[in-house]
Amino acid sequence: MKIITWGSRGSLPASVHSKIIRQKIYAALKAAKDCQFKSEAEMDHFIDTQLPFSVTGGYGTNTSCVEIRDGKELIVLDAGTGLRDFGNYIMQSGKIPCHIHLFMSHVHWDHICGFPFFVPAYIKGNRISIYGFHENMKQVFVSQQNPPCFPVPLAYMQAEKRFYRLNPERTYKIAGFCVKGMKQNHPQLSYGYSFEKDGKKIVYSTDSEHKADSDNENYPFLHFFKDADLLIFDTQYSLMDAIYMKEDWGHSSNILGVELSIRANVKHLCMFHSEPTSSDETLDKMLRETKKYAAIYDDSYLLKVSMAYDGMEISV
Ligand SMILES: [Zn+2]
Ligand SMILES: [Zn+2]
């Protein structure tokens, strides 16, 4: 199966304005000033081997939206602005009419604001099942599209939309996966999800703050993350910010991501919900430092570490 991160930023979409593009072009030209390219293949090789990801691309602008692609089922987690790109992918891939399973971590603005721009929701014959643990979830979706906030009411969207309130004490079988939830420390609460199928386990744990009790060997998240093939984890802050400046803001750090991953025997940590003010260079640096920290924390453990970017595909 494949996991696609359609939206990777936290809190607010991050713009890529002309000054940023110009800096990337400048950095690429500077790095290539002594090169003589004889073919496009040589240029590709140079781009792939000599330039950092912050120059060749970037981590993207969209807020939280992750697809689990496995056979015919359409499964998506959170409805941030990345949902718009996911919708465009569905429209172009000829999968209409379809049944989309949308799992909500919570209903903060950055996790719902893509829904009014989700094209498949406007098409009669499509079905959208929306799952979450919060009460009044439907009312939140209705409210964000009511006047004066948005000109098109939710009821105008012609797809059949059903809301399901889940219970974190239960395990569900949905779209071929065993699905479990986990209550997380976040303003107004959020919930993590674990998806298991055919011996593979994916955990989505965004908008979640971990406190001092995470040192405890019985810390419940160790069990929730246990043996995950992929853990998508909120690393919005540095450890210093998470402890000293932004305690109780409801987010976590790359350092805690590494420590919890290794203690829970996770194979691949994907850093997610990046700070919208972080530049691509900052996120490149954070990825390098996090890999180094993983090697220092336990040099006998081979933890794969990546930083989510819009359009990233991970095979599990
Ligand atoms: Zn968020
Ligand atoms: Zn939130």
CSV table of C-alpha atoms and ligand atoms in Angstrom, one decimal:
chain,number,residue,atom,x,y,z
A,1,MET,CA,0.0,0.0,0.0
A,2,LYS,CA,1.0,3.6,-0.4
A,3,ILE,CA,0.6,6.6,1.8
A,4,ILE,CA,0.5,10.0,0.2
A,5,THR,CA,0.8,13.2,2.2
A,6,TRP,CA,-1.3,15.7,0.3
A,7,GLY,CA,-0.9,18.3,3.0
A,8,SER,CA,1.9,18.4,5.5
A,9,ARG,CA,1.8,21.8,7.2
A,10,GLY,CA,0.3,22.6,10.6
A,11,SER,CA,-2.0,25.4,11.7
A,12,LEU,CA,-2.0,27.5,8.5
A,13,PRO,CA,-1.1,27.1,4.8
A,14,ALA,CA,2.4,28.3,4.1
A,15,SER,CA,2.9,30.4,1.0
A,16,VAL,CA,5.8,30.1,-1.5
A,17,HIS,CA,6.2,33.7,-2.7
A,18,SER,CA,8.4,35.0,-5.5
A,19,LYS,CA,11.3,35.9,-3.2
A,20,ILE,CA,11.5,32.3,-2.0
A,21,ILE,CA,11.5,31.0,-5.7
A,22,ARG,CA,14.2,33.5,-6.6
A,23,GLN,CA,16.4,32.3,-3.7
A,24,LYS,CA,16.0,28.7,-4.9
A,25,ILE,CA,17.0,29.7,-8.5
A,26,TYR,CA,19.9,31.7,-7.2
A,27,ALA,CA,21.2,28.7,-5.0
A,28,ALA,CA,20.9,26.3,-8.0
A,29,LEU,CA,22.7,28.7,-10.4
A,30,LYS,CA,25.5,29.3,-7.8
A,31,ALA,CA,25.9,25.5,-7.3
A,32,ALA,CA,26.1,24.9,-11.1
A,33,LYS,CA,28.4,27.8,-12.0
A,34,ASP,CA,31.3,25.6,-12.9
A,35,CYS,CA,29.3,22.9,-14.6
A,36,GLN,CA,29.0,22.2,-18.3
A,37,PHE,CA,26.0,20.1,-19.0
A,38,LYS,CA,25.9,18.1,-22.2
A,39,SER,CA,22.4,16.6,-21.8
A,40,GLU,CA,19.2,16.8,-19.8
A,41,ALA,CA,20.3,13.5,-18.2
A,42,GLU,CA,23.4,15.2,-16.8
A,43,MET,CA,21.3,18.1,-15.5
A,44,ASP,CA,18.9,15.6,-13.8
A,45,HIS,CA,21.9,13.9,-12.2
A,46,PHE,CA,23.2,17.2,-10.9
A,47,ILE,CA,19.8,18.2,-9.5
A,48,ASP,CA,19.3,14.7,-7.9
A,49,THR,CA,22.8,14.5,-6.4
A,50,GLN,CA,24.2,18.0,-5.8
A,51,LEU,CA,21.3,20.1,-4.6
A,52,PRO,CA,19.3,19.9,-1.4
A,53,PHE,CA,15.6,19.2,-1.4
A,54,SER,CA,15.0,22.8,-0.2
A,55,VAL,CA,16.4,24.0,-3.6
A,56,THR,CA,15.0,21.3,-5.9
A,57,GLY,CA,11.5,21.3,-4.4
A,58,GLY,CA,10.2,22.1,-1.0
A,59,TYR,CA,7.9,20.8,1.7
A,60,GLY,CA,4.8,22.4,0.4
A,61,THR,CA,2.0,24.7,1.5
A,62,ASN,CA,-1.1,22.6,2.2
A,63,THR,CA,-2.5,21.8,5.7
A,64,SER,CA,-3.1,18.2,7.0
A,65,CYS,CA,-4.4,15.6,4.6
A,66,VAL,CA,-3.0,12.1,4.2
A,67,GLU,CA,-4.3,9.3,1.9
A,68,ILE,CA,-3.9,5.6,2.5
A,69,ARG,CA,-4.1,4.1,-1.0
A,70,ASP,CA,-4.8,0.4,-0.9
A,71,GLY,CA,-6.7,-1.2,-3.8
A,72,LYS,CA,-10.1,0.2,-4.5
A,73,GLU,CA,-10.8,1.9,-1.2
A,74,LEU,CA,-10.4,5.7,-1.0
A,75,ILE,CA,-9.2,6.5,2.5
A,76,VAL,CA,-8.2,10.0,3.6
A,77,LEU,CA,-7.2,11.4,7.0
A,78,ASP,CA,-8.2,15.0,7.8
A,79,ALA,CA,-9.6,17.7,5.5
A,80,GLY,CA,-7.0,20.4,5.4
A,81,THR,CA,-6.2,22.3,2.2
A,82,GLY,CA,-4.4,19.1,0.9
A,83,LEU,CA,-7.9,17.6,0.4
A,84,ARG,CA,-8.4,19.9,-2.6
A,85,ASP,CA,-5.4,18.2,-4.4
A,86,PHE,CA,-6.6,14.8,-3.3
A,87,GLY,CA,-10.0,15.6,-4.8
A,88,ASN,CA,-8.4,16.7,-8.1
A,89,TYR,CA,-6.5,13.4,-8.2
A,90,ILE,CA,-9.8,11.5,-7.8
A,91,MET,CA,-11.4,13.5,-10.6
A,92,GLN,CA,-8.5,12.9,-12.9
A,93,SER,CA,-8.1,9.2,-12.1
A,94,GLY,CA,-11.6,8.3,-13.3
A,95,LYS,CA,-12.6,6.8,-9.9
A,96,ILE,CA,-16.1,8.5,-10.0
A,97,PRO,CA,-18.6,7.5,-8.6
A,98,CYS,CA,-16.8,6.6,-5.5
A,99,HIS,CA,-17.0,6.0,-1.7
A,100,ILE,CA,-14.5,8.1,0.2
A,101,HIS,CA,-13.8,7.3,3.9
A,102,LEU,CA,-12.7,10.5,5.6
A,103,PHE,CA,-11.2,10.1,9.2
A,104,MET,CA,-11.0,13.3,11.3
A,105,SER,CA,-8.4,13.8,14.0
A,106,HIS,CA,-10.3,16.8,15.2
A,107,VAL,CA,-12.1,19.8,13.8
A,108,HIS,CA,-9.6,22.7,14.2
A,109,TRP,CA,-9.7,25.0,11.2
A,110,ASP,CA,-6.5,23.7,9.6
A,111,HIS,CA,-8.0,20.2,9.5
A,112,ILE,CA,-11.5,21.1,8.0
A,113,CYS,CA,-10.9,24.1,5.7
A,114,GLY,CA,-10.2,22.0,2.6
A,115,PHE,CA,-13.7,20.4,2.6
A,116,PRO,CA,-15.6,23.2,0.8
A,117,PHE,CA,-13.1,22.9,-2.1
A,118,PHE,CA,-13.3,19.1,-2.3
A,119,VAL,CA,-14.7,18.6,-5.8
A,120,PRO,CA,-15.9,15.0,-5.4
A,121,ALA,CA,-18.3,16.2,-2.6
A,122,TYR,CA,-20.2,18.2,-5.2
A,123,ILE,CA,-20.9,15.2,-7.4
A,124,LYS,CA,-24.2,13.3,-7.0
A,125,GLY,CA,-23.6,9.5,-6.8
A,126,ASN,CA,-20.5,9.8,-4.7
A,127,ARG,CA,-20.6,8.8,-1.0
A,128,ILE,CA,-18.5,10.3,1.7
A,129,SER,CA,-18.4,8.7,5.1
A,130,ILE,CA,-16.9,11.0,7.7
A,131,TYR,CA,-15.6,9.4,10.9
A,132,GLY,CA,-14.5,11.1,14.1
A,133,PHE,CA,-14.6,11.0,17.9
A,134,HIS,CA,-15.9,14.5,18.6
A,135,GLU,CA,-19.5,15.2,19.2
A,136,ASN,CA,-21.3,17.7,16.9
A,137,MET,CA,-18.8,17.1,14.1
A,138,LYS,CA,-21.5,17.5,11.4
A,139,GLN,CA,-22.5,20.9,12.9
A,140,VAL,CA,-18.9,22.1,12.6
A,141,PHE,CA,-18.8,21.1,8.9
A,142,VAL,CA,-22.2,22.8,8.4
A,143,SER,CA,-21.1,26.0,10.3
A,144,GLN,CA,-17.9,26.5,8.3
A,145,GLN,CA,-19.9,26.7,5.1
A,146,ASN,CA,-22.8,28.8,6.4
A,147,PRO,CA,-23.1,32.5,5.7
A,148,PRO,CA,-21.2,34.8,6.2
A,149,CYS,CA,-18.2,32.4,6.3
A,150,PHE,CA,-18.7,30.7,2.9
A,151,PRO,CA,-21.1,31.2,0.0
A,152,VAL,CA,-21.9,27.5,-0.6
A,153,PRO,CA,-23.8,25.6,2.2
A,154,LEU,CA,-22.8,22.0,3.0
A,155,ALA,CA,-26.2,20.8,1.9
A,156,TYR,CA,-25.6,22.1,-1.6
A,157,MET,CA,-22.8,19.5,-2.1
A,158,GLN,CA,-24.6,16.7,-3.9
A,159,ALA,CA,-22.6,13.7,-2.7
A,160,GLU,CA,-24.2,11.6,0.0
A,161,LYS,CA,-22.4,12.6,3.3
A,162,ARG,CA,-22.8,10.6,6.4
A,163,PHE,CA,-21.2,11.3,9.8
A,164,TYR,CA,-20.1,8.6,12.2
A,165,ARG,CA,-19.1,9.2,15.8
A,166,LEU,CA,-16.5,6.6,16.9
A,167,ASN,CA,-15.7,5.4,20.4
A,168,PRO,CA,-12.0,5.2,21.3
A,169,GLU,CA,-12.6,2.1,23.4
A,170,ARG,CA,-13.6,0.1,20.4
A,171,THR,CA,-11.9,-1.4,17.3
A,172,TYR,CA,-13.7,-0.9,14.0
A,173,LYS,CA,-13.4,-2.7,10.7
A,174,ILE,CA,-13.7,0.0,8.0
A,175,ALA,CA,-12.6,-0.2,4.4
A,176,GLY,CA,-10.8,-3.4,5.0
A,177,PHE,CA,-8.7,-2.0,7.9
A,178,CYS,CA,-8.9,-2.6,11.7
A,179,VAL,CA,-9.2,1.0,12.9
A,180,LYS,CA,-8.5,2.2,16.5
A,181,GLY,CA,-8.5,5.6,18.0
A,182,MET,CA,-6.5,7.2,20.8
A,183,LYS,CA,-7.3,10.3,22.7
A,184,GLN,CA,-4.5,12.9,22.5
A,185,ASN,CA,-3.5,15.9,24.5
A,186,HIS,CA,-4.5,19.0,22.4
A,187,PRO,CA,-6.8,22.0,22.9
A,188,GLN,CA,-10.4,20.7,22.6
A,189,LEU,CA,-8.7,17.2,22.2
A,190,SER,CA,-7.6,15.4,19.1
A,191,TYR,CA,-7.5,11.7,18.3
A,192,GLY,CA,-4.8,9.5,16.7
A,193,TYR,CA,-5.7,6.6,14.4
A,194,SER,CA,-4.1,3.2,14.0
A,195,PHE,CA,-4.9,1.3,10.7
A,196,GLU,CA,-3.9,-2.3,10.5
A,197,LYS,CA,-4.3,-4.7,7.6
A,198,ASP,CA,-2.3,-7.8,6.3
A,199,GLY,CA,0.3,-7.5,9.0
A,200,LYS,CA,1.0,-3.8,8.3
A,201,LYS,CA,0.3,-1.0,10.7
A,202,ILE,CA,0.1,2.7,10.0
A,203,VAL,CA,-0.4,5.3,12.8
A,204,TYR,CA,-1.5,8.8,12.3
A,205,SER,CA,-0.9,10.9,15.3
A,206,THR,CA,-1.0,14.6,14.6
A,207,ASP,CA,-1.9,17.6,16.9
A,208,SER,CA,-0.7,15.8,20.0
A,209,GLU,CA,1.4,17.0,22.9
A,210,HIS,CA,3.4,14.6,25.0
A,211,LYS,CA,4.3,15.6,28.6
A,212,ALA,CA,6.8,14.4,31.2
A,213,ASP,CA,4.8,11.2,31.7
A,214,SER,CA,5.9,10.1,28.3
A,215,ASP,CA,9.1,8.8,30.1
A,216,ASN,CA,7.0,6.2,31.9
A,217,GLU,CA,7.5,2.7,30.5
A,218,ASN,CA,3.7,2.2,30.6
A,219,TYR,CA,3.0,5.3,28.7
A,220,PRO,CA,-0.1,4.4,26.6
A,221,PHE,CA,1.2,5.8,23.4
A,222,LEU,CA,4.0,3.2,23.4
A,223,HIS,CA,1.4,0.6,23.0
A,224,PHE,CA,-0.6,2.6,20.5
A,225,PHE,CA,2.6,3.1,18.3
A,226,LYS,CA,3.9,-0.4,19.0
A,227,ASP,CA,5.6,-2.1,15.9
A,228,ALA,CA,4.1,0.4,13.5
A,229,ASP,CA,5.5,0.2,10.0
A,230,LEU,CA,4.9,4.0,9.7
A,231,LEU,CA,4.2,6.6,12.3
A,232,ILE,CA,3.1,10.0,11.1
A,233,PHE,CA,3.9,12.2,14.0
A,234,ASP,CA,3.3,15.9,14.9
A,235,THR,CA,6.8,17.5,15.0
A,236,GLN,CA,5.6,21.2,14.7
A,237,TYR,CA,8.1,22.5,17.3
A,238,SER,CA,11.7,22.1,18.3
A,239,LEU,CA,12.1,20.5,21.8
A,240,MET,CA,13.1,23.9,23.3
A,241,ASP,CA,10.0,25.5,21.9
A,242,ALA,CA,7.8,22.6,23.0
A,243,ILE,CA,9.1,22.8,26.6
A,244,TYR,CA,9.9,26.4,27.2
A,245,MET,CA,7.8,28.6,24.9
A,246,LYS,CA,4.9,26.6,23.6
A,247,GLU,CA,4.0,24.2,26.4
A,248,ASP,CA,0.2,23.4,26.3
A,249,TRP,CA,-0.1,24.6,22.7
A,250,GLY,CA,-0.8,21.0,21.8
A,251,HIS,CA,2.1,20.0,19.6
A,252,SER,CA,5.2,17.9,19.8
A,253,SER,CA,8.8,17.8,18.7
A,254,ASN,CA,11.2,15.8,16.5
A,255,ILE,CA,13.1,14.7,19.6
A,256,LEU,CA,10.1,13.1,21.2
A,257,GLY,CA,9.1,11.6,17.9
A,258,VAL,CA,12.5,9.8,17.7
A,259,GLU,CA,12.4,8.6,21.3
A,260,LEU,CA,8.8,7.3,21.2
A,261,SER,CA,9.4,5.7,17.9
A,262,ILE,CA,12.5,3.8,19.0
A,263,ARG,CA,10.9,2.8,22.3
A,264,ALA,CA,7.8,1.5,20.5
A,265,ASN,CA,9.8,-0.3,17.8
A,266,VAL,CA,8.5,1.8,15.0
A,267,LYS,CA,10.1,1.2,11.6
A,268,HIS,CA,9.6,4.6,9.9
A,269,LEU,CA,9.0,8.0,11.5
A,270,CYS,CA,7.4,10.6,9.2
A,271,MET,CA,7.6,14.1,10.7
A,272,PHE,CA,4.4,15.9,10.0
A,273,HIS,CA,2.3,19.1,10.8
A,274,SER,CA,5.3,21.3,10.1
A,275,GLU,CA,5.4,24.8,11.5
A,276,PRO,CA,4.1,27.1,8.7
A,277,THR,CA,6.8,29.7,9.4
A,278,SER,CA,9.6,27.2,8.9
A,279,SER,CA,11.5,27.6,5.6
A,280,ASP,CA,12.4,24.7,3.4
A,281,GLU,CA,16.0,25.1,4.6
A,282,THR,CA,14.9,25.0,8.2
A,283,LEU,CA,13.0,21.8,7.5
A,284,ASP,CA,16.0,20.3,5.6
A,285,LYS,CA,18.1,21.0,8.7
A,286,MET,CA,15.5,19.6,11.1
A,287,LEU,CA,15.5,16.4,9.1
A,288,ARG,CA,19.3,16.1,9.1
A,289,GLU,CA,19.4,16.8,12.8
A,290,THR,CA,16.6,14.3,13.6
A,291,LYS,CA,18.4,11.5,11.8
A,292,LYS,CA,21.6,12.3,13.7
A,293,TYR,CA,19.7,12.3,17.0
A,294,ALA,CA,18.1,8.9,16.2
A,295,ALA,CA,21.6,7.5,15.7
A,296,ILE,CA,22.8,9.0,19.0
A,297,TYR,CA,19.7,7.9,20.9
A,298,ASP,CA,20.2,4.3,19.9
A,299,ASP,CA,23.0,3.5,17.5
A,300,SER,CA,21.9,-0.1,17.3
A,301,TYR,CA,18.4,0.8,16.0
A,302,LEU,CA,17.7,1.5,12.4
A,303,LEU,CA,14.9,4.0,12.4
A,304,LYS,CA,14.0,5.4,9.1
A,305,VAL,CA,13.2,9.1,9.4
A,306,SER,CA,11.5,11.4,6.8
A,307,MET,CA,9.9,14.8,6.7
A,308,ALA,CA,6.5,14.9,5.0
A,309,TYR,CA,6.1,17.1,2.0
A,310,ASP,CA,3.0,17.7,-0.2
A,311,GLY,CA,2.8,14.9,-2.7
A,312,MET,CA,5.2,12.6,-0.9
A,313,GLU,CA,4.6,8.9,-1.4
A,314,ILE,CA,5.6,6.2,1.1
A,315,SER,CA,5.4,2.5,0.4
A,316,VAL,CA,4.4,0.3,3.3
B,1,ZN,ZN,-3.4,21.2,13.2
B,2,ZN,ZN,-5.3,21.3,16.3
